[in-house]
mmCIF file of C-alpha atoms and ligand atoms in Angstrom:
data_model
loop_
_atom_site.group_PDB
_atom_site.id
_atom_site.type_symbol
_atom_site.label_atom_id
_atom_site.label_comp_id
_atom_site.label_asym_id
_atom_site.label_seq_id
_atom_site.Cartn_x
_atom_site.Cartn_y
_atom_site.Cartn_z
ATOM 1 C CA MET A 120 0.007 -0.019 0.074
ATOM 2 C CA THR A 121 1.315 3.364 -0.829
ATOM 3 C CA THR A 122 1.425 6.275 1.570
ATOM 4 C CA THR A 123 -0.584 9.392 1.141
ATOM 5 C CA ILE A 124 1.659 12.410 0.878
ATOM 6 C CA ALA A 125 0.119 15.801 2.125
ATOM 7 C CA LEU A 126 1.288 19.171 2.035
ATOM 8 C CA ILE A 127 -0.124 21.687 4.392
ATOM 9 C CA THR A 128 0.970 25.327 3.997
ATOM 10 C CA GLY A 129 1.299 27.292 7.332
ATOM 11 C CA ALA A 130 1.552 24.089 9.283
ATOM 12 C CA ASN A 131 3.789 25.306 11.959
ATOM 13 C CA LYS A 132 0.927 26.357 14.283
ATOM 14 C CA GLY A 133 -2.804 26.772 14.650
ATOM 15 C CA ILE A 134 -5.181 25.056 12.328
ATOM 16 C CA GLY A 135 -2.473 24.209 9.970
ATOM 17 C CA PHE A 136 -0.525 22.295 12.614
ATOM 18 C CA GLU A 137 -3.538 20.455 13.821
ATOM 19 C CA THR A 138 -4.393 19.466 10.213
ATOM 20 C CA ALA A 139 -1.018 18.006 9.910
ATOM 21 C CA ARG A 140 -1.436 16.154 13.202
ATOM 22 C CA LEU A 141 -4.723 14.666 12.315
ATOM 23 C CA LEU A 142 -3.732 13.629 8.755
ATOM 24 C CA GLY A 143 -0.481 12.129 10.110
ATOM 25 C CA ALA A 144 -2.769 10.191 12.658
ATOM 26 C CA ARG A 145 -4.494 8.621 9.707
ATOM 27 C CA GLY A 146 -1.259 7.497 8.233
ATOM 28 C CA ALA A 147 -0.202 10.157 5.836
ATOM 29 C CA THR A 148 3.265 11.520 5.444
ATOM 30 C CA VAL A 149 2.863 15.144 6.175
ATOM 31 C CA LEU A 150 4.929 17.862 4.622
ATOM 32 C CA VAL A 151 5.025 20.774 7.002
ATOM 33 C CA GLY A 152 5.046 23.962 5.064
ATOM 34 C CA ALA A 153 6.397 26.942 7.020
ATOM 35 C CA ARG A 154 7.987 30.119 6.024
ATOM 36 C CA ASP A 155 10.222 30.137 9.275
ATOM 37 C CA GLY A 156 12.870 27.260 9.386
ATOM 38 C CA GLU A 157 13.040 27.246 13.278
ATOM 39 C CA GLN A 158 9.284 27.155 13.630
ATOM 40 C CA GLY A 159 8.908 24.589 10.764
ATOM 41 C CA ARG A 160 11.483 22.344 12.442
ATOM 42 C CA ARG A 161 9.847 22.840 15.816
ATOM 43 C CA ALA A 162 6.536 21.561 14.457
ATOM 44 C CA GLU A 163 8.172 18.707 12.691
ATOM 45 C CA SER A 164 9.536 17.461 16.010
ATOM 46 C CA ALA A 165 6.286 18.086 17.795
ATOM 47 C CA LEU A 166 4.504 16.049 15.240
ATOM 48 C CA ALA A 167 7.044 13.326 15.446
ATOM 49 C CA GLU A 168 6.422 13.094 19.125
ATOM 50 C CA HIS A 169 2.763 12.428 18.231
ATOM 51 C CA GLY A 170 4.066 9.505 15.978
ATOM 52 C CA VAL A 171 3.504 11.412 12.722
ATOM 53 C CA ASP A 172 5.856 11.001 9.859
ATOM 54 C CA ALA A 173 6.310 14.814 9.355
ATOM 55 C CA ARG A 174 8.966 16.596 7.221
ATOM 56 C CA PHE A 175 9.518 20.298 7.345
ATOM 57 C CA VAL A 176 9.256 22.043 3.847
ATOM 58 C CA ALA A 177 10.479 25.574 3.557
ATOM 59 C CA LEU A 178 7.514 27.484 2.033
ATOM 60 C CA ASP A 179 6.601 31.158 1.981
ATOM 61 C CA VAL A 180 3.540 31.286 -0.217
ATOM 62 C CA THR A 181 4.357 34.927 -1.337
ATOM 63 C CA ASP A 182 7.560 33.999 -2.483
ATOM 64 C CA GLN A 183 7.715 32.385 -6.132
ATOM 65 C CA GLU A 184 11.284 31.022 -5.766
ATOM 66 C CA SER A 185 10.365 29.444 -2.372
ATOM 67 C CA VAL A 186 7.126 27.886 -3.960
ATOM 68 C CA ARG A 187 9.104 26.667 -6.822
ATOM 69 C CA ARG A 188 11.871 25.059 -4.662
ATOM 70 C CA ALA A 189 9.186 23.438 -2.503
ATOM 71 C CA ALA A 190 7.507 21.880 -5.563
ATOM 72 C CA GLU A 191 10.839 20.574 -6.814
ATOM 73 C CA ARG A 192 11.530 19.017 -3.479
ATOM 74 C CA VAL A 193 8.175 17.176 -3.425
ATOM 75 C CA ARG A 194 8.830 16.005 -7.162
ATOM 76 C CA ALA A 195 12.344 14.807 -6.317
ATOM 77 C CA GLU A 196 11.348 12.930 -3.018
ATOM 78 C CA PHE A 197 7.801 11.596 -3.834
ATOM 79 C CA GLY A 198 7.058 12.249 -7.510
ATOM 80 C CA HIS A 199 3.429 13.167 -6.587
ATOM 81 C CA LEU A 200 1.164 14.879 -3.888
ATOM 82 C CA ASP A 201 -2.021 13.334 -2.880
ATOM 83 C CA ILE A 202 -3.302 16.260 -0.629
ATOM 84 C CA LEU A 203 -2.679 20.098 -0.884
ATOM 85 C CA VAL A 204 -4.130 22.053 1.841
ATOM 86 C CA ASN A 205 -3.739 25.689 1.258
ATOM 87 C CA ASN A 206 -4.026 26.787 4.933
ATOM 88 C CA ALA A 207 -1.581 29.793 5.107
ATOM 89 C CA GLY A 208 -3.508 32.998 5.766
ATOM 90 C CA ILE A 209 -3.277 36.276 7.337
ATOM 91 C CA ALA A 210 -5.794 38.874 8.800
ATOM 92 C CA ARG A 211 -4.878 42.557 8.705
ATOM 93 C CA ALA A 212 -7.062 45.649 8.737
ATOM 94 C CA ASP A 213 -6.755 49.439 9.062
ATOM 95 C CA GLY A 214 -8.237 51.555 11.808
ATOM 96 C CA ASP A 215 -11.447 50.020 13.290
ATOM 97 C CA TRP A 216 -11.690 47.504 10.723
ATOM 98 C CA LEU A 217 -14.240 49.431 8.614
ATOM 99 C CA ALA A 218 -14.482 49.227 4.811
ATOM 100 C CA SER A 219 -14.117 52.934 4.484
ATOM 101 C CA GLU A 220 -10.798 52.842 6.465
ATOM 102 C CA SER A 221 -9.337 50.125 4.428
ATOM 103 C CA THR A 222 -6.149 50.929 2.358
ATOM 104 C CA PRO A 223 -5.093 49.481 -0.953
ATOM 105 C CA GLU A 224 -1.737 48.564 0.683
ATOM 106 C CA THR A 225 -3.290 46.410 3.289
ATOM 107 C CA MET A 226 -5.691 44.921 0.744
ATOM 108 C CA ARG A 227 -2.569 44.010 -1.405
ATOM 109 C CA GLU A 228 -0.719 42.561 1.558
ATOM 110 C CA VAL A 229 -3.771 40.139 2.558
ATOM 111 C CA TYR A 230 -4.342 39.254 -1.046
ATOM 112 C CA GLU A 231 -0.767 38.231 -1.564
ATOM 113 C CA THR A 232 -0.973 35.590 1.055
ATOM 114 C CA ASN A 233 -4.672 34.648 0.953
ATOM 115 C CA VAL A 234 -5.365 34.607 -2.708
ATOM 116 C CA PHE A 235 -2.201 35.120 -4.865
ATOM 117 C CA GLY A 236 -0.265 32.650 -2.559
ATOM 118 C CA VAL A 237 -2.924 29.986 -3.076
ATOM 119 C CA VAL A 238 -2.715 30.281 -6.832
ATOM 120 C CA ALA A 239 1.180 30.218 -6.753
ATOM 121 C CA VAL A 240 1.082 27.158 -4.723
ATOM 122 C CA THR A 241 -1.660 25.392 -6.500
ATOM 123 C CA ASN A 242 -0.229 25.997 -10.003
ATOM 124 C CA ALA A 243 3.323 24.809 -8.832
ATOM 125 C CA MET A 244 1.939 21.546 -7.217
ATOM 126 C CA LEU A 245 -0.745 20.846 -9.889
ATOM 127 C CA PRO A 246 1.623 18.555 -12.071
ATOM 128 C CA LEU A 247 2.355 16.361 -8.759
ATOM 129 C CA LEU A 248 -1.130 16.545 -7.872
ATOM 130 C CA ARG A 249 -2.211 15.313 -11.327
ATOM 131 C CA ALA A 250 0.407 12.514 -10.996
ATOM 132 C CA ALA A 251 -1.416 11.174 -7.776
ATOM 133 C CA PRO A 252 -4.237 8.743 -8.265
ATOM 134 C CA ALA A 253 -7.194 11.008 -7.143
ATOM 135 C CA ALA A 254 -5.726 14.136 -5.379
ATOM 136 C CA ARG A 255 -7.621 16.434 -3.023
ATOM 137 C CA ILE A 256 -7.131 20.262 -2.889
ATOM 138 C CA VAL A 257 -8.396 22.187 0.076
ATOM 139 C CA ASN A 258 -8.497 25.961 0.275
ATOM 140 C CA VAL A 259 -8.968 27.195 3.830
ATOM 141 C CA SER A 260 -11.566 29.914 3.526
ATOM 142 C CA SER A 261 -14.058 31.431 5.913
ATOM 143 C CA GLU A 262 -17.617 32.020 6.302
ATOM 144 C CA VAL A 263 -16.826 35.821 6.583
ATOM 145 C CA GLY A 264 -16.094 35.548 2.779
ATOM 146 C CA SER A 265 -19.383 34.058 2.071
ATOM 147 C CA ILE A 266 -21.579 36.898 0.461
ATOM 148 C CA GLY A 267 -24.649 34.631 0.939
ATOM 149 C CA SER A 268 -24.056 34.481 4.678
ATOM 150 C CA LEU A 269 -23.112 38.186 5.170
ATOM 151 C CA THR A 270 -26.233 39.302 3.340
ATOM 152 C CA ASP A 271 -28.660 36.967 5.032
ATOM 153 C CA PRO A 272 -30.063 38.757 8.043
ATOM 154 C CA ASP A 273 -30.929 35.594 9.754
ATOM 155 C CA ASN A 274 -27.280 34.680 9.790
ATOM 156 C CA PRO A 275 -25.127 35.958 12.812
ATOM 157 C CA MET A 276 -22.367 36.692 10.359
ATOM 158 C CA SER A 277 -24.458 39.547 8.992
ATOM 159 C CA GLY A 278 -23.971 41.501 12.190
ATOM 160 C CA LEU A 279 -20.162 41.671 11.763
ATOM 161 C CA PRO A 280 -18.415 44.996 11.028
ATOM 162 C CA SER A 281 -17.910 45.833 7.433
ATOM 163 C CA SER A 282 -14.274 44.805 7.157
ATOM 164 C CA LEU A 283 -12.616 44.634 3.678
ATOM 165 C CA PRO A 284 -9.316 42.879 3.356
ATOM 166 C CA TYR A 285 -9.750 39.669 5.021
ATOM 167 C CA PRO A 286 -13.322 38.936 4.092
ATOM 168 C CA SER A 287 -13.028 39.896 0.506
ATOM 169 C CA SER A 288 -9.937 37.813 0.219
ATOM 170 C CA LYS A 289 -11.694 35.030 1.229
ATOM 171 C CA THR A 290 -14.640 35.657 -1.325
ATOM 172 C CA ALA A 291 -12.032 35.869 -3.953
ATOM 173 C CA LEU A 292 -10.362 32.457 -2.625
ATOM 174 C CA ASN A 293 -14.038 30.965 -2.889
ATOM 175 C CA MET A 294 -14.124 31.779 -6.607
ATOM 176 C CA VAL A 295 -10.638 30.652 -6.986
ATOM 177 C CA THR A 296 -11.647 27.290 -5.673
ATOM 178 C CA VAL A 297 -14.778 27.182 -8.082
ATOM 179 C CA GLN A 298 -12.617 27.812 -11.129
ATOM 180 C CA TYR A 299 -10.079 25.136 -10.241
ATOM 181 C CA ALA A 300 -12.939 22.736 -9.506
ATOM 182 C CA ARG A 301 -14.510 23.509 -12.845
ATOM 183 C CA GLU A 302 -11.173 23.153 -14.809
ATOM 184 C CA LEU A 303 -10.443 19.960 -13.040
ATOM 185 C CA GLY A 304 -13.942 18.698 -13.375
ATOM 186 C CA ASP A 305 -12.972 15.800 -15.635
ATOM 187 C CA THR A 306 -10.038 14.581 -13.518
ATOM 188 C CA PRO A 307 -10.313 12.824 -10.182
ATOM 189 C CA ILE A 308 -9.084 15.886 -8.331
ATOM 190 C CA LYS A 309 -11.554 17.449 -6.011
ATOM 191 C CA VAL A 310 -11.075 21.071 -5.015
ATOM 192 C CA ASN A 311 -13.062 22.490 -2.165
ATOM 193 C CA ALA A 312 -13.115 25.483 0.278
ATOM 194 C CA ALA A 313 -13.134 24.920 3.973
ATOM 195 C CA ASN A 314 -14.824 26.975 6.614
ATOM 196 C CA PRO A 315 -13.263 25.999 9.972
ATOM 197 C CA GLY A 316 -15.449 28.303 11.980
ATOM 198 C CA TYR A 317 -14.170 30.831 14.598
ATOM 199 C CA CYS A 318 -11.240 29.035 16.141
ATOM 200 C CA ALA A 319 -8.840 30.240 18.952
ATOM 201 C CA THR A 320 -5.647 30.731 17.223
ATOM 202 C CA ASP A 321 -2.984 33.546 16.853
ATOM 203 C CA LEU A 322 -4.888 35.043 13.962
ATOM 204 C CA ASN A 323 -7.683 36.168 16.241
ATOM 205 C CA GLY A 324 -5.547 36.597 19.607
ATOM 206 C CA HIS A 325 -7.330 33.149 20.712
ATOM 207 C CA SER A 326 -10.726 34.825 20.809
ATOM 208 C CA GLY A 327 -12.314 31.888 18.724
ATOM 209 C CA THR A 328 -14.888 29.771 20.327
ATOM 210 C CA ARG A 329 -13.888 26.511 18.426
ATOM 211 C CA THR A 330 -10.683 24.776 19.035
ATOM 212 C CA ALA A 331 -7.856 24.695 16.180
ATOM 213 C CA GLU A 332 -8.593 20.986 16.258
ATOM 214 C CA GLN A 333 -12.186 21.354 15.313
ATOM 215 C CA GLY A 334 -11.235 23.819 12.648
ATOM 216 C CA ALA A 335 -8.671 21.366 11.313
ATOM 217 C CA GLY A 336 -11.541 18.566 11.138
ATOM 218 C CA VAL A 337 -13.039 20.592 8.362
ATOM 219 C CA SER A 338 -9.878 20.480 6.278
ATOM 220 C CA VAL A 339 -9.354 16.774 6.908
ATOM 221 C CA HIS A 340 -12.851 15.894 5.996
ATOM 222 C CA LEU A 341 -12.432 17.703 2.662
ATOM 223 C CA ALA A 342 -8.895 16.408 2.145
ATOM 224 C CA THR A 343 -9.994 12.567 2.571
ATOM 225 C CA LEU A 344 -13.245 12.857 0.615
ATOM 226 C CA GLY A 345 -14.015 9.646 -1.245
ATOM 227 C CA GLU A 346 -14.617 9.354 -5.032
ATOM 228 C CA ASP A 347 -18.362 10.197 -4.626
ATOM 229 C CA GLY A 348 -17.497 13.291 -2.626
ATOM 230 C CA PRO A 349 -18.484 16.914 -4.019
ATOM 231 C CA SER A 350 -16.025 19.331 -5.696
ATOM 232 C CA GLY A 351 -16.307 22.992 -5.778
ATOM 233 C CA ARG A 352 -18.105 23.529 -2.602
ATOM 234 C CA LEU A 353 -17.501 25.893 0.674
ATOM 235 C CA TRP A 354 -18.099 23.224 3.426
ATOM 236 C CA GLY A 355 -17.648 23.483 6.984
ATOM 237 C CA HIS A 356 -18.882 25.109 10.233
ATOM 238 C CA LEU A 357 -22.212 26.578 9.940
ATOM 239 C CA ALA A 358 -22.548 29.822 11.990
ATOM 240 C CA ALA A 359 -26.389 30.058 11.443
ATOM 241 C CA SER A 360 -27.099 26.642 13.002
ATOM 242 C CA ASP A 361 -28.453 26.438 16.535
ATOM 243 C CA ASP A 362 -26.005 23.330 16.963
ATOM 244 C CA PRO A 363 -22.670 24.823 17.674
ATOM 245 C CA ALA A 364 -21.099 21.717 16.210
ATOM 246 C CA ALA A 365 -23.221 21.817 12.969
ATOM 247 C CA GLU A 366 -21.174 21.334 9.729
ATOM 248 C CA GLY A 367 -22.519 21.311 6.022
ATOM 249 C CA THR A 368 -22.454 23.100 2.874
ATOM 250 C CA LEU A 369 -22.335 26.978 3.003
ATOM 251 C CA PRO A 370 -23.633 29.490 0.504
ATOM 252 C CA TRP A 371 -20.931 31.307 -1.711
HETATM 253 N N1 NAP B 900 -8.843 31.176 13.332
HETATM 254 C C1 NAP B 900 -9.961 31.329 12.654
HETATM 255 O O1 NAP B 900 -11.093 31.570 13.444
HETATM 256 C C2 NAP B 900 -10.120 31.067 11.311
HETATM 257 C C3 NAP B 900 -11.481 31.118 10.886
HETATM 258 C C4 NAP B 900 -11.752 30.879 9.486
HETATM 259 C C5 NAP B 900 -10.761 30.730 8.604
HETATM 260 N N2 NAP B 900 -9.282 30.620 9.149
HETATM 261 C C6 NAP B 900 -8.291 30.408 8.304
HETATM 262 O O2 NAP B 900 -7.474 29.297 8.781
HETATM 263 C C7 NAP B 900 -6.263 29.440 8.202
HETATM 264 C C8 NAP B 900 -5.152 29.140 9.324
HETATM 265 O O3 NAP B 900 -5.254 30.293 10.212
HETATM 266 P P1 NAP B 900 -5.041 30.010 11.761
HETATM 267 O O4 NAP B 900 -6.280 30.591 12.447
HETATM 268 O O5 NAP B 900 -4.615 28.715 12.202
HETATM 269 O O6 NAP B 900 -3.986 31.213 12.123
HETATM 270 P P2 NAP B 900 -2.688 31.363 12.691
HETATM 271 O O7 NAP B 900 -2.429 30.470 13.801
HETATM 272 O O8 NAP B 900 -2.123 32.718 12.604
HETATM 273 O O9 NAP B 900 -1.665 30.563 11.438
HETATM 274 C C9 NAP B 900 -1.537 31.048 10.148
HETATM 275 C C10 NAP B 900 -0.422 30.163 9.412
HETATM 276 O O10 NAP B 900 -0.310 30.821 8.224
HETATM 277 C C11 NAP B 900 1.231 30.956 8.047
HETATM 278 N N3 NAP B 900 1.499 31.931 7.075
HETATM 279 C C12 NAP B 900 1.236 33.235 7.078
HETATM 280 N N4 NAP B 900 1.698 33.970 5.938
HETATM 281 C C13 NAP B 900 2.398 32.925 5.348
HETATM 282 C C14 NAP B 900 3.164 32.901 4.248
HETATM 283 N N5 NAP B 900 3.424 33.958 3.399
HETATM 284 N N6 NAP B 900 3.761 31.776 3.726
HETATM 285 C C15 NAP B 900 3.675 30.694 4.525
HETATM 286 N N7 NAP B 900 2.906 30.548 5.656
HETATM 287 C C16 NAP B 900 2.306 31.529 6.057
HETATM 288 C C17 NAP B 900 1.714 31.456 9.456
HETATM 289 O O11 NAP B 900 2.944 31.288 9.518
HETATM 290 P P3 NAP B 900 3.980 32.240 10.627
HETATM 291 O O12 NAP B 900 3.768 31.610 11.930
HETATM 292 O O13 NAP B 900 5.340 32.262 9.931
HETATM 293 O O14 NAP B 900 3.238 33.499 10.603
HETATM 294 C C18 NAP B 900 0.973 30.277 10.249
HETATM 295 O O15 NAP B 900 1.605 29.033 10.050
HETATM 296 C C19 NAP B 900 -5.947 30.792 7.526
HETATM 297 O O16 NAP B 900 -6.217 30.790 6.094
HETATM 298 C C20 NAP B 900 -7.210 31.570 8.105
HETATM 299 O O17 NAP B 900 -7.695 32.592 7.205
HETATM 300 C C21 NAP B 900 -9.189 30.800 10.372
#
């Protein structure tokens, strides 16, 4: 039996680290993408202590040369990639997080990681994903990027402040997901966007109400979908449900 090879970007902490841990616990060899060598190696060691076959891979998703080198390393060592989790993400805002206070500079900074980084990594890894029997691509998005949820008065997300850079970057990521899913529709590759829900991580000063492990569970679900699973969906935690653990397909 061949081992599943999974690359998770931004896997040195938070939801990415937990995704690596959970996929590793299922027997995958996890490639721990991290832009900082020290943090990447620390995560690799911590995962090894959990019994995971983890390998640190230097990867800054905003640096094209770093992305190229990471893809070359995966090609040279494994020749294919079964799972790509585009997890790396940043949240920035100006002033009091209002749309009217947002600057193009902050928008560009956030899009570099959350949107352009995903495209760079996906395109670099695509030949390796195509070389796998049935690869899965998971783009870690957010319900704050769902136009449907934010414009639904019955959804608690509609009460959020009108922030621009981060939510709109996830909206763009949702369309990126749909377009890859459409292009790859006649291949065994499935491409989906994950909504981890509001998880306590460094991204939000640990104010989230869910655990990073719960958020990672969403990515793992989409990364391990069977042949009959969907492609081109936004799936995960449902803020509008009365059940705090509810998961399912979200509106775009
Ligand atoms: N937490 C939530 O409530 C929540 C909700 C919805 C969606 N999400 C999404 O979940 C994903 C993971 O976030 P998190 O909550 O786990 O946040 P986190 O703890 O801040 O982790 C973010 C990860 O992304 C990495 N990263 C940032 N820029 C990078 C770059 N240029 N290249 C490579 N890695 C980079 C970070 O690396 P460094 O340590 O080097 O900065 C870190 O490993 C993000 O896409 C986020 O938008 C989170």
